[in-house]
Amino acid sequence: MRINFRANRQITIAINTALIIGHFHPKRNTRMHCLADVAITPIGPIDSIEKALELAKPLLEASGQEYVIHDGGFTIDAEWKDAMTLVGQIHEHLHKSGFVRVHSDMRVGTRTDKAQTMQDKINVVEKKLKQ
């Protein structure tokens, strides 16, 4: 079996370029919006989720993105690239602050049929609960 490294390199470059430029919404030809729910789990000598969120909050505020902090992490309402960049910045900040290992589980939702914010989703649930 022969592997064409040149072709594989081109594929890798294309994938990395797509990640750098940002994902695009297929119907609106704009950057893709997402809701990213991030659960942070510090592992090691400093294993406090509360401390991790305390350190993450200034970065979340400075980003200018909509966010909600919850018991195990936070949810970001932003364009795809901005959300992923912010999660990376938070990881870097936690490591610089003494956290040896940081594990994040992310659930990212996107949709192409309509624009929907985090608050829109909350409003729908609250409306249904009142019925």
XYZ file of N, CA and C in Angstrom:
393
model
N 0.846 -1.182 0.000
C 0.000 0.000 0.000
C 0.888 1.242 0.000
N 0.633 2.139 -0.937
C 1.383 3.399 -1.008
C 0.518 4.536 -0.494
N 1.130 5.390 0.262
C 0.426 6.568 0.754
C 0.992 7.778 0.034
N 0.120 8.553 -0.541
C 0.536 9.763 -1.228
C 0.616 10.889 -0.195
N 1.821 11.130 0.319
C 1.992 12.137 1.359
C 1.674 13.541 0.862
N 1.925 13.785 -0.407
C 1.617 15.110 -0.951
C 0.108 15.364 -0.897
N -0.678 14.374 -1.301
C -2.135 14.523 -1.252
C -2.605 14.669 0.192
N -2.046 13.859 1.096
C -2.429 13.963 2.506
C -2.069 15.332 3.072
N -0.925 15.854 2.684
C -0.510 17.181 3.151
C -1.483 18.247 2.655
N -1.926 18.128 1.407
C -2.879 19.098 0.865
C -4.202 19.029 1.615
N -4.637 17.828 1.947
C -5.880 17.678 2.708
C -5.714 18.308 4.086
N -4.598 18.029 4.740
C -4.332 18.602 6.058
C -4.299 20.123 5.993
N -3.639 20.663 4.988
C -3.582 22.119 4.828
C -4.984 22.681 4.616
N -5.799 22.012 3.813
C -7.165 22.479 3.562
C -7.985 22.467 4.847
N -7.850 21.404 5.635
C -8.593 21.317 6.891
C -8.134 22.409 7.851
N -6.830 22.573 7.998
C -6.310 23.609 8.892
C -6.709 25.001 8.433
N -6.724 25.239 7.139
C -7.141 26.535 6.606
C -8.601 26.798 6.944
N -9.443 25.782 6.810
C -10.863 25.941 7.156
C -11.013 26.280 8.630
N -10.204 25.674 9.487
C -10.283 25.963 10.910
C -9.796 27.372 11.218
N -8.757 27.816 10.518
C -8.216 29.154 10.753
C -9.187 30.229 10.264
N -9.711 30.055 9.072
C -10.609 31.051 8.490
C -11.934 31.085 9.236
N -12.425 29.948 9.630
C -13.704 29.858 10.315
C -14.709 29.125 9.452
N -15.626 28.466 10.088
C -16.646 27.715 9.371
C -17.717 28.682 8.874
N -18.298 28.360 7.740
C -19.281 29.251 7.146
C -20.658 28.623 7.132
N -21.657 29.457 7.367
C -23.050 29.034 7.329
C -23.411 28.774 5.875
N -23.837 27.554 5.535
C -24.050 27.204 4.131
C -25.154 27.984 3.423
N -26.182 28.428 4.142
C -27.288 29.128 3.478
C -27.093 30.637 3.423
N -26.459 31.201 4.440
C -26.338 32.661 4.498
C -24.974 33.166 4.055
N -24.030 32.257 3.769
C -22.678 32.624 3.357
C -22.027 33.588 4.356
N -22.275 33.335 5.633
C -21.663 34.110 6.703
C -20.945 33.138 7.629
N -20.169 33.662 8.543
C -19.511 32.781 9.503
C -20.566 32.072 10.339
N -20.305 30.812 10.665
C -21.293 29.984 11.339
C -21.372 30.293 12.833
N -22.585 30.475 13.287
C -22.887 30.758 14.679
C -23.059 29.437 15.427
N -22.704 29.423 16.709
C -22.889 28.194 17.482
C -23.187 28.508 18.940
N -23.745 27.522 19.600
C -23.857 27.516 21.048
C -22.916 26.424 21.521
N -21.902 26.785 22.278
C -20.910 25.819 22.755
C -21.035 25.683 24.264
N -21.435 24.498 24.702
C -21.537 24.205 26.127
C -20.250 23.505 26.536
N -19.522 24.099 27.460
C -18.205 23.600 27.848
C -18.223 23.215 29.326
N -17.897 21.953 29.599
C -17.750 21.481 30.977
C -16.256 21.359 31.257
N -15.783 22.070 32.269
C -14.357 22.075 32.609
C -14.109 21.151 33.797
N -13.087 20.305 33.668
C -12.686 19.429 34.765
C -11.183 19.580 34.995
N -10.796 20.336 36.028
C -9.379 20.413 36.362
C -8.936 19.102 37.018
N -7.743 18.634 36.678
C -7.213 17.392 37.235
C -5.828 17.692 37.792
N -5.576 17.269 39.010
C -4.251 17.474 39.585
C -4.327 18.141 40.935
N -3.223 18.765 41.334
C -3.173 19.393 42.657
C -4.262 20.461 42.847
N -4.521 21.229 41.805
C -5.630 22.194 41.851
C -6.762 21.555 41.054
N -7.811 21.106 41.752
C -8.895 20.421 41.049
C -10.250 21.086 41.292
N -10.230 22.362 41.590
C -11.449 23.092 41.900
C -12.100 23.663 40.639
N -13.296 23.167 40.332
C -14.055 23.716 39.202
C -14.415 25.168 39.498
N -14.756 25.437 40.757
C -15.112 26.801 41.156
C -13.968 27.777 40.874
N -12.743 27.387 41.224
C -11.570 28.242 40.982
C -11.335 28.417 39.479
N -11.512 27.330 38.714
C -11.334 27.407 37.260
C -12.329 28.388 36.649
N -13.578 28.333 37.098
C -14.599 29.241 36.565
C -14.341 30.679 37.003
N -13.846 30.838 38.218
C -13.489 32.174 38.705
C -12.411 32.795 37.816
N -11.433 31.979 37.409
C -10.360 32.467 36.538
C -10.823 32.651 35.091
N -11.814 31.861 34.672
C -12.319 31.950 33.296
C -13.220 33.165 33.093
N -13.908 33.577 34.140
C -14.904 34.646 34.007
C -14.357 35.943 33.398
N -13.198 36.457 33.815
C -12.693 37.686 33.190
C -12.446 37.536 31.684
N -11.997 36.352 31.259
C -11.783 36.116 29.826
C -13.114 36.072 29.085
N -14.110 35.448 29.698
C -15.441 35.403 29.086
C -15.998 36.817 28.940
N -15.865 37.624 29.990
C -16.359 39.005 29.951
C -15.623 39.831 28.901
N -14.306 39.700 28.860
C -13.493 40.490 27.930
C -13.732 40.108 26.474
N -14.215 38.897 26.232
C -14.421 38.434 24.855
C -15.546 39.178 24.147
N -16.485 39.718 24.923
C -17.630 40.386 24.320
C -18.701 39.425 23.822
N -18.498 38.131 24.034
C -19.484 37.130 23.605
C -20.531 36.949 24.700
N -21.722 36.533 24.280
C -22.749 36.178 25.260
C -22.325 34.867 25.910
N -22.504 34.757 27.226
C -22.146 33.522 27.919
C -22.979 33.380 29.181
N -23.057 32.155 29.659
C -23.683 31.852 30.938
C -22.760 30.876 31.651
N -22.446 31.175 32.909
C -21.663 30.236 33.715
C -22.652 29.349 34.458
N -22.378 28.041 34.458
C -23.226 27.109 35.206
C -22.361 26.257 36.121
N -22.957 25.301 36.790
C -22.265 24.553 37.842
C -20.999 23.830 37.400
N -20.899 23.422 36.147
C -19.730 22.665 35.715
C -18.940 23.316 34.606
N -19.303 24.532 34.238
C -18.610 25.185 33.134
C -19.356 26.413 32.661
N -19.502 26.531 31.341
C -20.148 27.710 30.775
C -20.669 27.386 29.383
N -21.585 28.215 28.920
C -22.103 28.121 27.559
C -21.788 29.434 26.861
N -21.242 29.332 25.651
C -20.873 30.505 24.859
C -21.801 30.593 23.658
N -22.312 31.776 23.388
C -23.168 32.054 22.237
C -22.340 32.943 21.310
N -21.726 32.345 20.271
C -20.775 33.103 19.451
C -20.589 32.455 18.088
N -19.815 33.110 17.245
C -19.414 32.485 15.991
C -18.454 31.350 16.316
N -18.443 30.324 15.461
C -17.672 29.101 15.698
C -16.219 29.397 16.073
N -15.539 30.150 15.231
C -14.110 30.413 15.446
C -13.884 31.152 16.758
N -14.737 32.112 17.065
C -14.591 32.879 18.297
C -14.780 31.996 19.527
N -15.745 31.088 19.469
C -15.989 30.179 20.594
C -14.791 29.260 20.816
N -14.269 28.689 19.733
C -13.132 27.767 19.859
C -11.876 28.498 20.343
N -11.675 29.708 19.854
C -10.530 30.516 20.290
C -10.638 30.821 21.776
N -11.822 31.179 22.219
C -12.039 31.516 23.628
C -11.788 30.314 24.535
N -12.248 29.140 24.145
C -12.000 27.933 24.945
C -10.494 27.681 25.046
N -9.779 27.847 23.955
C -8.324 27.683 23.974
C -7.642 28.689 24.890
N -8.102 29.933 24.843
C -7.524 30.972 25.702
C -7.763 30.657 27.176
N -8.939 30.130 27.481
C -9.249 29.767 28.867
C -8.339 28.635 29.330
N -8.140 27.633 28.478
C -7.216 26.544 28.830
C -5.820 27.094 29.111
N -5.319 27.948 28.228
C -3.982 28.530 28.412
C -3.894 29.313 29.718
N -4.926 30.103 29.999
C -4.943 30.915 31.218
C -4.943 30.031 32.468
N -5.714 28.955 32.438
C -5.756 28.052 33.593
C -4.395 27.391 33.819
N -3.734 26.986 32.737
C -2.405 26.386 32.880
C -1.407 27.400 33.444
N -1.456 28.632 32.948
C -0.553 29.677 33.456
C -0.840 30.005 34.920
N -2.075 29.708 35.358
C -2.476 29.987 36.742
C -2.190 28.821 37.683
N -1.541 27.772 37.176
C -1.129 26.677 38.047
C -1.870 25.364 37.879
N -2.892 25.337 37.043
C -3.604 24.084 36.793
C -2.721 23.210 35.903
N -2.416 22.004 36.381
C -1.521 21.116 35.644
C -2.243 20.471 34.466
N -3.447 19.987 34.708
C -4.235 19.351 33.647
C -5.640 19.938 33.655
N -6.146 20.231 32.478
C -7.506 20.745 32.330
C -8.174 19.941 31.228
N -9.302 19.343 31.558
C -10.060 18.558 30.582
C -11.374 19.289 30.331
N -11.725 19.462 29.073
C -13.003 20.089 28.722
C -13.802 19.162 27.827
N -15.063 19.004 28.162
C -16.010 18.310 27.290
C -16.887 19.385 26.680
N -17.031 19.346 25.356
C -17.826 20.366 24.676
C -18.950 19.732 23.878
N -20.096 20.379 23.952
C -21.215 20.077 23.068
C -21.448 21.345 22.280
N -21.371 21.246 20.973
C -21.522 22.437 20.141
C -22.709 22.236 19.216
N -23.623 23.185 19.247
C -24.797 23.109 18.386
C -24.787 24.215 17.350
N -25.086 23.834 16.116
C -25.239 24.799 15.028
C -26.535 24.474 14.313
N -27.061 25.434 13.605
C -28.251 25.161 12.794
C -28.239 26.042 11.558
N -28.863 25.546 10.492
C -28.862 26.271 9.226
C -30.239 26.787 8.841
N -31.279 26.350 9.545
C -32.627 26.743 9.139
C -33.041 28.117 9.642
N -32.456 28.573 10.763
C -32.782 29.905 11.278
C -31.725 30.334 12.285
N -31.684 31.625 12.539
C -30.781 32.156 13.559
C -31.457 31.992 14.916
N -30.728 31.480 15.885
C -31.294 31.281 17.216
C -30.209 31.499 18.261
N -30.488 32.380 19.214
C -29.531 32.657 20.276
C -29.815 31.771 21.484
N -28.916 31.823 22.432
C -29.098 31.089 23.677
C -30.368 31.573 24.376
N -30.598 32.874 24.389
C -31.781 33.422 25.046
C -33.055 32.982 24.335
N -33.021 32.876 23.009
C -34.187 32.380 22.266
C -34.566 30.984 22.745
N -33.575 30.131 22.935
C -33.835 28.758 23.375
C -34.420 28.741 24.785
N -33.892 29.593 25.657
C -34.411 29.686 27.024
C -35.856 30.159 27.001
N -36.154 31.163 26.166
C -37.523 31.681 26.069
C -38.507 30.615 25.618
N -38.109 29.776 24.665
C -38.982 28.702 24.176
C -39.295 27.721 25.302
N -38.283 27.340 26.065
C -38.490 26.399 27.173
C -39.395 27.019 28.233
N -39.138 28.272 28.602
C -39.962 28.934 29.617
C -41.410 29.062 29.160
N -41.623 29.359 27.889
C -42.980 29.465 27.347
C -43.705 28.125 27.443
N -43.010 27.045 27.108
C -43.623 25.716 27.169
C -43.905 25.293 28.604
N -43.075 25.715 29.551
C -43.296 25.373 30.954
C -44.536 26.066 31.513
N -44.877 27.234 30.976
C -46.057 27.978 31.435
C -47.362 27.380 30.920
N -47.283 26.574 29.876
C -48.501 25.999 29.276
C -49.075 24.903 30.138
